[in-house]
């Protein structure tokens, strides 16, 4: 096999992490839509699709090495959100965990002189910088604009615009 069992296991776990992130964002999008946050619903729907793309990238990488990737079982995400802000806090936390798990795979790949996996994951490192920045930027809006109904409406409009740039 072209990569070690250890790196393969970590990459398969990463596939599951991306799949679960996609599912979480879809659940948030669904909650946003029925709670009147149309912009946020579009934002999270687009983000769910991005996470699915991340999962597909890893599957494709393994397949190109002629390795069968493990297609994961998806955990049921929370259906109810405490608030729009809380959904973003959880999202940021998830992204920070993703960053850590990407780092872990890179460390393992480097220890094993697995340059191709190391290089492949560079894209994810840069993506995580963008994603953490994005969620931190949105969270700051709650402090800057506020949390009352009018403020949330403004934030929702901002999220609608942001969806096209994510
Ligand atoms: Fe948003 O994280 Fe994927 O990689």
Coordinates of N, CA and C and ligand atoms in Angstrom, one line a residue:
X1 N 0.8 -1.2 0.0 CA 0.0 0.0 0.0 C 0.9 1.3 0.0
X2 N 0.4 2.3 -0.7 CA 1.2 3.5 -0.9 C 1.3 4.4 0.4
X3 N 0.4 4.2 1.3 CA 0.5 5.0 2.6 C 0.4 4.0 3.7
X4 N 0.8 4.5 4.9 CA 0.8 3.6 6.1 C -0.7 3.3 6.6
X5 N -0.8 2.3 7.3 CA -2.1 1.9 8.0 C -2.6 3.1 8.9
X6 N -1.6 3.6 9.6 CA -1.9 4.7 10.5 C -2.4 5.9 9.8
X7 N -1.7 6.4 8.8 CA -2.2 7.5 8.0 C -3.5 7.3 7.3
X8 N -3.7 6.0 6.8 CA -5.0 5.7 6.2 C -6.1 5.8 7.2
X9 N -5.8 5.3 8.4 CA -6.9 5.3 9.4 C -7.3 6.8 9.8
X10 N -6.2 7.6 9.9 CA -6.5 9.0 10.2 C -7.3 9.7 9.0
X11 N -6.9 9.4 7.8 CA -7.6 10.0 6.7 C -9.1 9.5 6.6
X12 N -9.3 8.2 6.9 CA -10.7 7.7 7.0 C -11.5 8.4 8.1
X13 N -10.8 8.6 9.2 CA -11.5 9.4 10.3 C -11.8 10.8 9.8
X14 N -10.9 11.4 9.1 CA -11.1 12.7 8.6 C -12.3 12.8 7.6
X15 N -12.5 11.7 6.8 CA -13.6 11.6 5.9 C -14.9 11.7 6.8
X16 N -14.9 11.0 7.9 CA -16.1 11.0 8.7 C -16.3 12.4 9.4
X17 N -15.2 13.0 9.8 CA -15.4 14.3 10.4 C -16.0 15.3 9.4
X18 N -15.5 15.3 8.1 CA -16.0 16.2 7.1 C -17.5 15.9 6.8
X19 N -17.9 14.6 6.8 CA -19.2 14.2 6.6 C -20.2 14.7 7.7
X20 N -19.7 14.5 8.9 CA -20.5 15.0 10.0 C -20.6 16.5 10.1
X21 N -19.5 17.2 9.7 CA -19.6 18.7 9.6 C -20.7 19.1 8.6
X22 N -20.7 18.4 7.4 CA -21.6 18.7 6.4 C -23.1 18.5 6.9
X23 N -23.2 17.4 7.6 CA -24.5 17.1 8.2 C -25.0 18.2 9.3
X24 N -24.0 18.6 10.1 CA -24.3 19.6 11.1 C -24.8 20.9 10.5
X25 N -24.0 21.3 9.4 CA -24.4 22.6 8.8 C -25.7 22.5 8.1
X26 N -26.0 21.3 7.6 CA -27.3 21.2 7.0 C -28.5 21.3 8.0
X27 N -28.2 20.7 9.2 CA -29.2 20.8 10.2 C -29.4 22.3 10.7
X28 N -28.3 23.0 10.8 CA -28.3 24.4 11.2 C -29.1 25.2 10.1
X29 N -28.8 24.9 8.8 CA -29.5 25.6 7.7 C -31.0 25.3 7.8
X30 N -31.4 24.1 8.1 CA -32.8 23.8 8.2 C -33.5 24.5 9.4
X31 N -32.8 24.6 10.5 CA -33.3 25.3 11.7 C -33.4 26.8 11.4
X32 N -32.4 27.4 10.7 CA -32.4 28.8 10.3 C -33.6 29.1 9.5
X33 N -33.8 28.3 8.5 CA -34.9 28.6 7.5 C -36.3 28.7 8.2
X34 N -36.5 27.7 9.1 CA -37.9 27.7 9.8 C -37.9 28.8 10.9
X35 N -36.8 29.3 11.2 CA -36.8 30.4 12.3 C -36.7 31.8 11.7
X36 N -36.8 31.9 10.4 CA -36.8 33.2 9.8 C -35.5 33.8 9.4
X37 N -34.4 33.0 9.5 CA -33.1 33.5 9.1 C -32.8 32.9 7.7
X38 N -33.3 33.5 6.7 CA -33.1 33.0 5.3 C -31.7 33.1 4.8
X39 N -31.1 34.2 5.2 CA -29.7 34.4 4.8 C -28.7 33.4 5.4
X40 N -29.0 33.2 6.7 CA -28.1 32.2 7.4 C -28.4 30.8 6.9
X41 N -29.7 30.5 6.5 CA -30.0 29.2 5.9 C -29.2 29.0 4.7
X42 N -29.1 30.0 3.8 CA -28.3 29.9 2.5 C -26.9 29.7 2.9
X43 N -26.4 30.5 3.8 CA -25.0 30.4 4.2 C -24.6 29.0 4.7
X44 N -25.4 28.4 5.5 CA -25.1 27.1 6.1 C -25.3 26.0 5.1
X45 N -26.3 26.2 4.2 CA -26.5 25.2 3.1 C -25.2 25.2 2.2
X46 N -24.7 26.4 1.9 CA -23.5 26.4 1.0 C -22.3 25.8 1.8
X47 N -22.3 26.1 3.1 CA -21.2 25.5 3.8 C -21.2 24.0 4.0
X48 N -22.4 23.5 4.1 CA -22.6 22.1 4.1 C -22.1 21.4 2.8
X49 N -22.3 22.1 1.7 CA -21.9 21.5 0.4 C -20.3 21.6 0.4
X50 N -19.8 22.6 1.0 CA -18.3 22.7 1.0 C -17.7 21.6 1.8
X51 N -18.3 21.3 2.9 CA -17.7 20.2 3.7 C -17.8 18.8 3.0
X52 N -18.9 18.7 2.3 CA -19.1 17.4 1.5 C -17.9 17.4 0.4
X53 N -17.6 18.6 -0.2 CA -16.5 18.6 -1.1 C -15.2 18.2 -0.5
X54 N -15.0 18.7 0.8 CA -13.8 18.3 1.5 C -13.7 16.8 1.7
X55 N -14.8 16.2 2.0 CA -14.9 14.7 2.2 C -14.5 14.1 0.9
X56 N -15.1 14.6 -0.2 CA -14.9 14.0 -1.5 C -13.4 14.1 -2.0
X57 N -12.8 15.2 -1.6 CA -11.4 15.4 -1.9 C -10.5 14.3 -1.3
X58 N -10.8 13.9 -0.1 CA -10.0 12.9 0.6 C -10.3 11.5 0.0
X59 N -11.6 11.3 -0.3 CA -11.9 10.0 -1.0 C -11.2 9.9 -2.3
X60 N -11.2 11.0 -3.1 CA -10.6 11.0 -4.4 C -9.0 10.7 -4.2
X61 N -8.5 11.4 -3.3 CA -7.0 11.2 -3.0 C -6.7 9.8 -2.8
X62 N -7.5 9.1 -1.9 CA -7.2 7.7 -1.6 C -7.4 6.8 -2.8
X63 N -8.5 7.1 -3.5 CA -8.8 6.3 -4.7 C -7.7 6.4 -5.8
X64 N -7.2 7.7 -5.9 CA -6.1 7.8 -6.9 C -4.8 7.0 -6.5
X65 N -4.7 6.7 -5.2 CA -3.6 5.8 -4.8 C -4.1 4.4 -4.8
X66 N -5.3 4.1 -5.4 CA -5.8 2.8 -5.5 C -6.2 2.2 -4.2
X67 N -6.6 3.1 -3.3 CA -7.0 2.6 -1.9 C -8.5 2.9 -1.8
X68 N -9.2 1.9 -1.3 CA -10.6 2.0 -1.0 C -10.9 2.9 0.2
X69 N -11.6 4.0 0.1 CA -11.8 4.8 1.2 C -13.1 4.3 1.9
X70 N -13.1 4.5 3.3 CA -14.2 4.0 4.0 C -15.3 5.1 4.0
X71 N -16.5 4.8 3.5 CA -17.6 5.7 3.5 C -18.3 5.6 4.9
X72 N -18.3 6.7 5.6 CA -18.7 6.7 7.0 C -20.2 6.7 7.3
X73 N -20.6 6.2 8.4 CA -21.9 6.4 8.9 C -22.0 7.8 9.5
X74 N -23.1 8.5 9.2 CA -23.3 9.9 9.7 C -24.0 9.9 11.1
X75 N -23.4 10.7 12.0 CA -24.1 10.8 13.3 C -25.3 11.8 13.1
X76 N -26.3 11.6 13.9 CA -27.4 12.5 13.8 C -27.0 13.9 14.5
X77 N -27.1 15.0 13.7 CA -26.7 16.2 14.3 C -27.8 16.8 15.2
X78 N -27.5 17.8 16.1 CA -28.5 18.4 16.9 C -29.6 19.0 16.0
X79 N -30.9 18.9 16.3 CA -31.9 19.4 15.5 C -32.4 20.8 15.9
X80 N -32.2 21.1 17.2 CA -32.6 22.4 17.8 C -31.3 23.2 18.1
X81 N -31.3 24.5 17.8 CA -30.2 25.4 18.1 C -30.7 26.3 19.2
X82 N -29.8 26.6 20.1 CA -30.2 27.5 21.2 C -30.4 28.9 20.6
X83 N -29.6 29.3 19.7 CA -29.7 30.6 19.1 C -28.8 30.6 17.8
X84 N -29.0 31.6 17.0 CA -28.1 31.7 15.8 C -26.6 31.9 16.2
X85 N -26.4 32.7 17.3 CA -25.1 32.9 17.7 C -24.5 31.6 18.2
X86 N -25.3 30.8 19.0 CA -24.7 29.5 19.5 C -24.4 28.6 18.4
X87 N -25.2 28.6 17.3 CA -24.9 27.7 16.2 C -23.5 28.1 15.6
X88 N -23.2 29.4 15.6 CA -21.9 29.8 15.1 C -20.8 29.5 16.0
X89 N -21.1 29.6 17.3 CA -20.0 29.2 18.3 C -19.7 27.7 18.2
X90 N -20.7 26.9 18.0 CA -20.4 25.5 17.8 C -19.7 25.2 16.5
X91 N -20.1 25.9 15.5 CA -19.4 25.8 14.2 C -17.9 26.2 14.3
X92 N -17.6 27.3 15.0 CA -16.2 27.7 15.2 C -15.4 26.6 16.0
X93 N -16.1 26.1 17.0 CA -15.4 25.0 17.8 C -15.1 23.8 16.9
X94 N -16.1 23.4 16.1 CA -15.9 22.3 15.2 C -14.7 22.5 14.3
X95 N -14.7 23.8 13.7 CA -13.6 24.1 12.8 C -12.2 24.0 13.5
X96 N -12.2 24.5 14.7 CA -10.9 24.4 15.5 C -10.5 23.0 15.7
X97 N -11.5 22.1 15.9 CA -11.2 20.7 16.1 C -10.7 20.1 14.7
X98 N -11.3 20.5 13.6 CA -10.9 20.1 12.3 C -9.4 20.5 12.1
X99 N -9.1 21.7 12.4 CA -7.7 22.2 12.3 C -6.7 21.2 13.0
X100 N -7.1 20.9 14.3 CA -6.3 20.0 15.1 C -6.1 18.7 14.4
X101 N -7.2 18.1 13.9 CA -7.1 16.8 13.3 C -6.3 16.8 12.0
X102 N -6.4 17.9 11.3 CA -5.6 18.0 10.0 C -4.1 18.0 10.5
X103 N -3.8 18.8 11.5 CA -2.4 18.9 12.0 C -1.9 17.5 12.4
X104 N -2.8 16.7 13.0 CA -2.4 15.4 13.5 C -2.1 14.5 12.3
X105 N -2.8 14.6 11.3 CA -2.5 13.7 10.1 C -1.2 14.2 9.5
X106 N -1.0 15.5 9.4 CA 0.2 16.0 8.8 C 1.4 15.5 9.7
X107 N 1.3 15.6 11.0 CA 2.4 15.1 11.8 C 2.7 13.7 11.6
X108 N 1.7 12.9 11.5 CA 1.9 11.4 11.2 C 2.5 11.2 9.9
X109 N 2.0 11.9 8.9 CA 2.6 11.8 7.5 C 4.1 12.2 7.5
X110 N 4.4 13.3 8.2 CA 5.8 13.7 8.2 C 6.7 12.7 8.9
X111 N 6.2 12.2 10.0 CA 7.0 11.2 10.7 C 7.3 10.0 9.8
X112 N 6.4 9.7 8.9 CA 6.6 8.5 8.1 C 7.2 8.9 6.7
X113 N 7.7 10.1 6.5 CA 8.2 10.6 5.3 C 7.2 10.4 4.1
X114 N 5.9 10.6 4.5 CA 4.8 10.4 3.5 C 4.6 11.8 2.9
X115 N 5.4 12.2 1.9 CA 5.4 13.5 1.4 C 4.1 13.8 0.6
X116 N 3.6 12.8 0.0 CA 2.4 13.1 -0.9 C 1.2 13.4 0.0
X117 N 1.0 12.7 1.1 CA -0.1 13.1 2.0 C 0.2 14.4 2.6
X118 N 1.4 14.7 3.0 CA 1.8 16.0 3.6 C 1.4 17.1 2.6
X119 N 1.8 16.9 1.4 CA 1.5 18.0 0.3 C 0.0 18.1 0.1
X120 N -0.6 16.9 0.0 CA -2.1 16.9 -0.3 C -2.8 17.7 0.8
X121 N -2.4 17.6 2.0 CA -3.1 18.3 3.1 C -2.8 19.8 3.3
X122 N -1.8 20.2 2.5 CA -1.6 21.7 2.5 C -2.8 22.5 2.2
X123 N -3.6 22.0 1.2 CA -4.8 22.7 0.8 C -5.7 22.9 2.0
X124 N -5.8 21.8 2.8 CA -6.7 21.8 4.0 C -6.2 22.8 5.1
X125 N -4.9 22.9 5.2 CA -4.3 23.9 6.2 C -4.8 25.3 5.8
X126 N -4.7 25.7 4.5 CA -5.1 27.0 4.1 C -6.6 27.2 4.2
X127 N -7.3 26.1 3.9 CA -8.8 26.2 4.0 C -9.2 26.5 5.5
X128 N -8.5 25.8 6.4 CA -8.9 26.0 7.8 C -8.6 27.4 8.3
X129 N -7.6 28.0 7.8 CA -7.3 29.4 8.1 C -8.5 30.3 7.7
X130 N -8.9 30.1 6.5 CA -10.1 30.8 6.0 C -11.3 30.6 6.8
X131 N -11.6 29.3 7.1 CA -12.8 28.9 7.7 C -12.9 29.5 9.2
X132 N -11.8 29.3 9.9 CA -11.8 29.9 11.2 C -12.0 31.4 11.2
X133 N -11.3 32.0 10.3 CA -11.5 33.5 10.1 C -12.9 33.8 9.8
X134 N -13.5 33.1 8.9 CA -14.9 33.3 8.6 C -15.9 33.3 9.8
X135 N -15.8 32.2 10.5 CA -16.7 32.0 11.7 C -16.4 33.0 12.8
X136 N -15.1 33.4 13.0 CA -14.7 34.4 14.0 C -15.3 35.7 13.5
X137 N -15.2 36.0 12.2 CA -15.7 37.3 11.7 C -17.2 37.4 12.0
X138 N -17.9 36.3 11.7 CA -19.4 36.3 11.9 C -19.7 36.5 13.4
X139 N -19.0 35.8 14.2 CA -19.3 35.9 15.7 C -19.0 37.3 16.2
X140 N -18.1 38.0 15.6 CA -17.8 39.4 16.0 C -19.0 40.3 15.7
X141 N -19.7 39.9 14.7 CA -20.9 40.8 14.3 C -21.9 40.8 15.4
X142 N -22.0 39.8 16.2 CA -23.0 39.8 17.3 C -22.6 40.8 18.4
X143 N -21.3 40.9 18.6 CA -20.8 42.0 19.5 C -20.9 43.4 19.0
X144 N -20.6 43.5 17.7 CA -20.6 44.8 17.1 C -22.0 45.3 16.8
X145 N -22.9 44.5 16.2 CA -24.2 44.9 15.8 C -25.2 44.7 16.9
X146 N -25.1 43.6 17.6 CA -26.1 43.4 18.7 C -26.8 42.0 18.6
X147 N -27.7 41.8 19.5 CA -28.4 40.5 19.5 C -29.9 40.7 19.6
X148 N -30.4 42.0 19.4 CA -31.9 42.1 19.4 C -32.4 41.7 18.0
X149 N -33.7 41.8 17.9 CA -34.3 41.3 16.6 C -33.8 42.0 15.4
X150 N -33.7 43.3 15.5 CA -33.2 44.1 14.4 C -31.7 43.8 14.0
X151 N -30.9 43.6 15.1 CA -29.5 43.3 14.9 C -29.4 41.9 14.2
X152 N -30.2 41.0 14.6 CA -30.2 39.6 14.0 C -30.6 39.6 12.6
X153 N -31.6 40.5 12.3 CA -32.0 40.7 10.9 C -30.9 41.2 10.0
X154 N -30.1 42.2 10.6 CA -29.0 42.7 9.9 C -27.9 41.7 9.6
X155 N -27.6 40.9 10.7 CA -26.6 39.8 10.6 C -27.1 38.8 9.5
X156 N -28.4 38.5 9.5 CA -28.9 37.6 8.5 C -28.6 38.1 7.1
X157 N -28.8 39.4 6.9 CA -28.6 39.9 5.6 C -27.1 39.8 5.2
X158 N -26.2 40.1 6.2 CA -24.8 39.9 5.9 C -24.4 38.5 5.6
X159 N -25.0 37.5 6.2 CA -24.8 36.1 6.0 C -25.2 35.7 4.6
X160 N -26.3 36.4 4.1 CA -26.8 36.1 2.8 C -25.7 36.5 1.8
X161 N -25.0 37.6 2.0 CA -24.0 38.1 1.1 C -22.7 37.2 1.2
X162 N -22.4 36.8 2.5 CA -21.2 36.1 2.7 C -21.3 34.7 2.1
X163 N -22.4 34.1 1.9 CA -22.5 32.8 1.3 C -21.9 32.6 0.0
X164 N -21.9 33.7 -0.8 CA -21.3 33.6 -2.1 C -19.8 33.7 -2.1
X165 N -19.2 34.1 -1.0 CA -17.8 34.3 -0.9 C -17.1 33.1 -0.1
X166 N -18.0 32.2 0.4 CA -17.4 31.1 1.2 C -17.0 29.9 0.4
Ligands
LIG1 FE1 -14.8 23.4 7.6 O1 -13.6 22.0 7.5 FE2 -13.7 20.8 6.2 O2 -11.9 20.6 6.2

